[in-house]
Coordinates of C-alpha atoms in Angstrom, one line a residue:
X1 CA 103.9 -19.4 44.7
X2 CA 103.8 -22.8 43.0
X3 CA 104.6 -23.2 39.4
X4 CA 102.5 -25.5 37.3
X5 CA 104.7 -27.7 35.2
X6 CA 104.7 -27.1 31.4
X7 CA 103.2 -30.6 30.8
X8 CA 100.2 -29.8 32.9
X9 CA 99.6 -26.5 31.1
X10 CA 99.8 -28.3 27.7
X11 CA 97.3 -31.0 28.8
X12 CA 95.0 -28.3 30.2
X13 CA 95.2 -26.3 26.9
X14 CA 94.6 -29.4 24.8
X15 CA 91.6 -30.4 26.9
X16 CA 90.2 -26.9 26.6
X17 CA 90.6 -26.8 22.8
X18 CA 88.9 -30.3 22.6
X19 CA 86.0 -29.2 24.8
X20 CA 85.5 -26.0 22.8
X21 CA 85.6 -28.1 19.6
X22 CA 82.9 -30.4 20.9
X23 CA 80.7 -27.4 22.0
X24 CA 80.8 -25.8 18.6
X25 CA 80.5 -28.9 16.5
X26 CA 77.5 -28.7 14.2
X27 CA 74.7 -31.0 15.1
X28 CA 74.0 -33.7 12.5
X29 CA 70.6 -35.0 11.7
X30 CA 70.6 -38.8 11.6
X31 CA 67.0 -39.3 10.6
X32 CA 63.8 -37.4 10.9
X33 CA 60.2 -38.2 11.5
X34 CA 58.0 -37.5 8.4
X35 CA 54.7 -38.7 9.9
X36 CA 53.2 -39.8 13.2
X37 CA 50.5 -42.4 12.8
X38 CA 48.8 -43.2 16.1
X39 CA 51.4 -45.3 18.0
X40 CA 53.9 -45.4 15.0
X41 CA 56.3 -43.0 13.3
X42 CA 57.4 -43.0 9.7
X43 CA 61.0 -42.0 9.3
X44 CA 62.6 -40.2 6.4
X45 CA 65.0 -43.1 5.9
X46 CA 62.0 -45.6 5.6
X47 CA 60.3 -43.3 3.2
X48 CA 63.4 -43.1 1.1
X49 CA 63.9 -46.9 1.0
X50 CA 60.3 -47.5 0.2
X51 CA 60.5 -45.0 -2.7
X52 CA 63.6 -46.8 -4.0
X53 CA 61.8 -50.1 -3.8
X54 CA 58.7 -48.7 -5.6
X55 CA 60.9 -47.2 -8.3
X56 CA 62.8 -50.5 -8.8
X57 CA 59.5 -52.4 -9.1
X58 CA 58.1 -49.9 -11.6
X59 CA 61.2 -50.0 -13.8
X60 CA 61.2 -53.8 -13.7
X61 CA 57.5 -53.8 -14.8
X62 CA 58.3 -51.3 -17.6
X63 CA 56.1 -48.7 -16.1
X64 CA 56.9 -45.0 -16.1
X65 CA 58.2 -43.6 -12.8
X66 CA 56.4 -40.4 -11.6
X67 CA 58.4 -37.3 -10.6
X68 CA 60.0 -37.6 -7.2
X69 CA 57.6 -35.2 -5.4
X70 CA 54.5 -37.1 -6.7
X71 CA 56.1 -40.5 -5.8
X72 CA 57.0 -39.3 -2.4
X73 CA 53.4 -38.2 -1.6
X74 CA 52.1 -41.5 -3.0
X75 CA 54.6 -43.6 -1.0
X76 CA 54.0 -41.6 2.2
X77 CA 50.2 -42.1 1.8
X78 CA 50.8 -45.9 1.3
X79 CA 53.0 -46.1 4.4
X80 CA 50.4 -44.2 6.5
X81 CA 47.6 -46.6 5.4
X82 CA 49.8 -49.6 6.0
X83 CA 50.7 -48.4 9.4
X84 CA 47.1 -48.0 10.4
X85 CA 46.2 -51.5 9.1
X86 CA 49.2 -53.1 10.8
X87 CA 48.3 -51.4 14.1
X88 CA 44.7 -52.7 13.7
X89 CA 46.1 -56.1 13.2
X90 CA 48.4 -55.9 16.2
X91 CA 45.4 -54.7 18.4
X92 CA 43.4 -57.7 17.1
X93 CA 46.2 -60.0 18.0
X94 CA 47.2 -60.9 14.4
X95 CA 50.7 -62.5 14.4
X96 CA 52.8 -63.7 11.5
X97 CA 54.9 -66.8 12.5
X98 CA 58.4 -67.4 11.2
X99 CA 57.0 -70.4 9.3
X100 CA 54.4 -68.2 7.5
X101 CA 57.1 -65.7 6.6
X102 CA 59.4 -68.5 5.3
X103 CA 56.6 -69.9 3.2
X104 CA 55.9 -66.5 1.7
X105 CA 59.6 -66.0 0.9
X106 CA 59.7 -69.4 -0.7
X107 CA 56.6 -68.6 -2.8
X108 CA 58.2 -65.3 -4.0
X109 CA 61.4 -67.2 -4.9
X110 CA 59.3 -69.8 -6.8
X111 CA 57.3 -67.0 -8.7
X112 CA 60.6 -65.5 -9.7
X113 CA 62.0 -68.9 -10.8
X114 CA 65.0 -68.8 -8.4
X115 CA 66.0 -71.1 -5.6
X116 CA 64.9 -69.9 -2.1
X117 CA 68.5 -69.6 -1.0
X118 CA 69.2 -67.1 -3.9
X119 CA 66.3 -64.8 -3.0
X120 CA 68.3 -62.7 -0.5
X121 CA 71.1 -62.0 -3.0
X122 CA 68.6 -61.2 -5.7
X123 CA 66.8 -58.7 -3.4
X124 CA 70.0 -57.1 -2.2
X125 CA 71.3 -56.8 -5.7
X126 CA 68.4 -54.4 -6.4
X127 CA 69.7 -52.2 -3.5
X128 CA 67.0 -53.4 -1.1
X129 CA 68.1 -54.5 2.4
X130 CA 66.8 -58.0 2.9
X131 CA 65.8 -57.3 6.5
X132 CA 63.6 -54.5 5.2
X133 CA 62.1 -56.8 2.6
X134 CA 61.3 -59.4 5.2
X135 CA 59.7 -56.7 7.4
X136 CA 57.6 -55.4 4.6
X137 CA 56.5 -58.9 3.7
X138 CA 55.5 -59.5 7.3
X139 CA 53.5 -56.3 7.3
X140 CA 51.8 -57.2 4.0
X141 CA 50.8 -60.6 5.5
X142 CA 49.3 -58.8 8.6
X143 CA 47.5 -56.4 6.3
X144 CA 46.1 -59.3 4.2
X145 CA 44.8 -61.0 7.3
X146 CA 43.2 -57.8 8.6
X147 CA 41.5 -57.1 5.3
X148 CA 40.3 -60.7 5.1
X149 CA 38.9 -60.5 8.6
X150 CA 37.0 -57.3 7.6
X151 CA 35.6 -59.0 4.5
X152 CA 34.5 -62.0 6.5
X153 CA 32.9 -59.8 9.1
X154 CA 30.6 -58.1 6.5

C-alpha cells in the first residue's frame, strides 16, 4: 500500500476547503434591471444616478425635493420616455457627432460662466460622473432632434 505524503494531503485538504468556500459564498447582486423598454434596459444604478442628478439640480434651483419614492417614480417615468424617444431617433438614423456634443458642452460651460475646460471638474464636484453627463447630453440632443422632426412633420 502506498502512502500519500503529508504535503499532498495538506494541499488536497486546503483545495477542498477553498472549493467548499466558493460553493457556499453568498451571491452578490451587482446591478439589477428596473425596467425593460423595447430594446433597452434601465438599470438600478442608472436610476440611482439620475435621481442624484435630479436632486442636485433641484437643490441648486432652490426647489423642494420630493420624497424618495415619488422622485424614484418620476425619474423612472422620465427614463422610460427618454429611452423610447432615443430608440425612435436611432431607428430614424439620428446621430450626434462629437462636434455637436463638444459645442453643447461649450454652451453649457458658457451659460454657467466657467471655462469649457473647467466644466468636467464642476460636474464631477457635484458627484455626477462626467461620462454619464456626456451620455445624457447626447441623449437629450437626439431627443430634441426627434421632437423637432415630429413637429416639422405636422
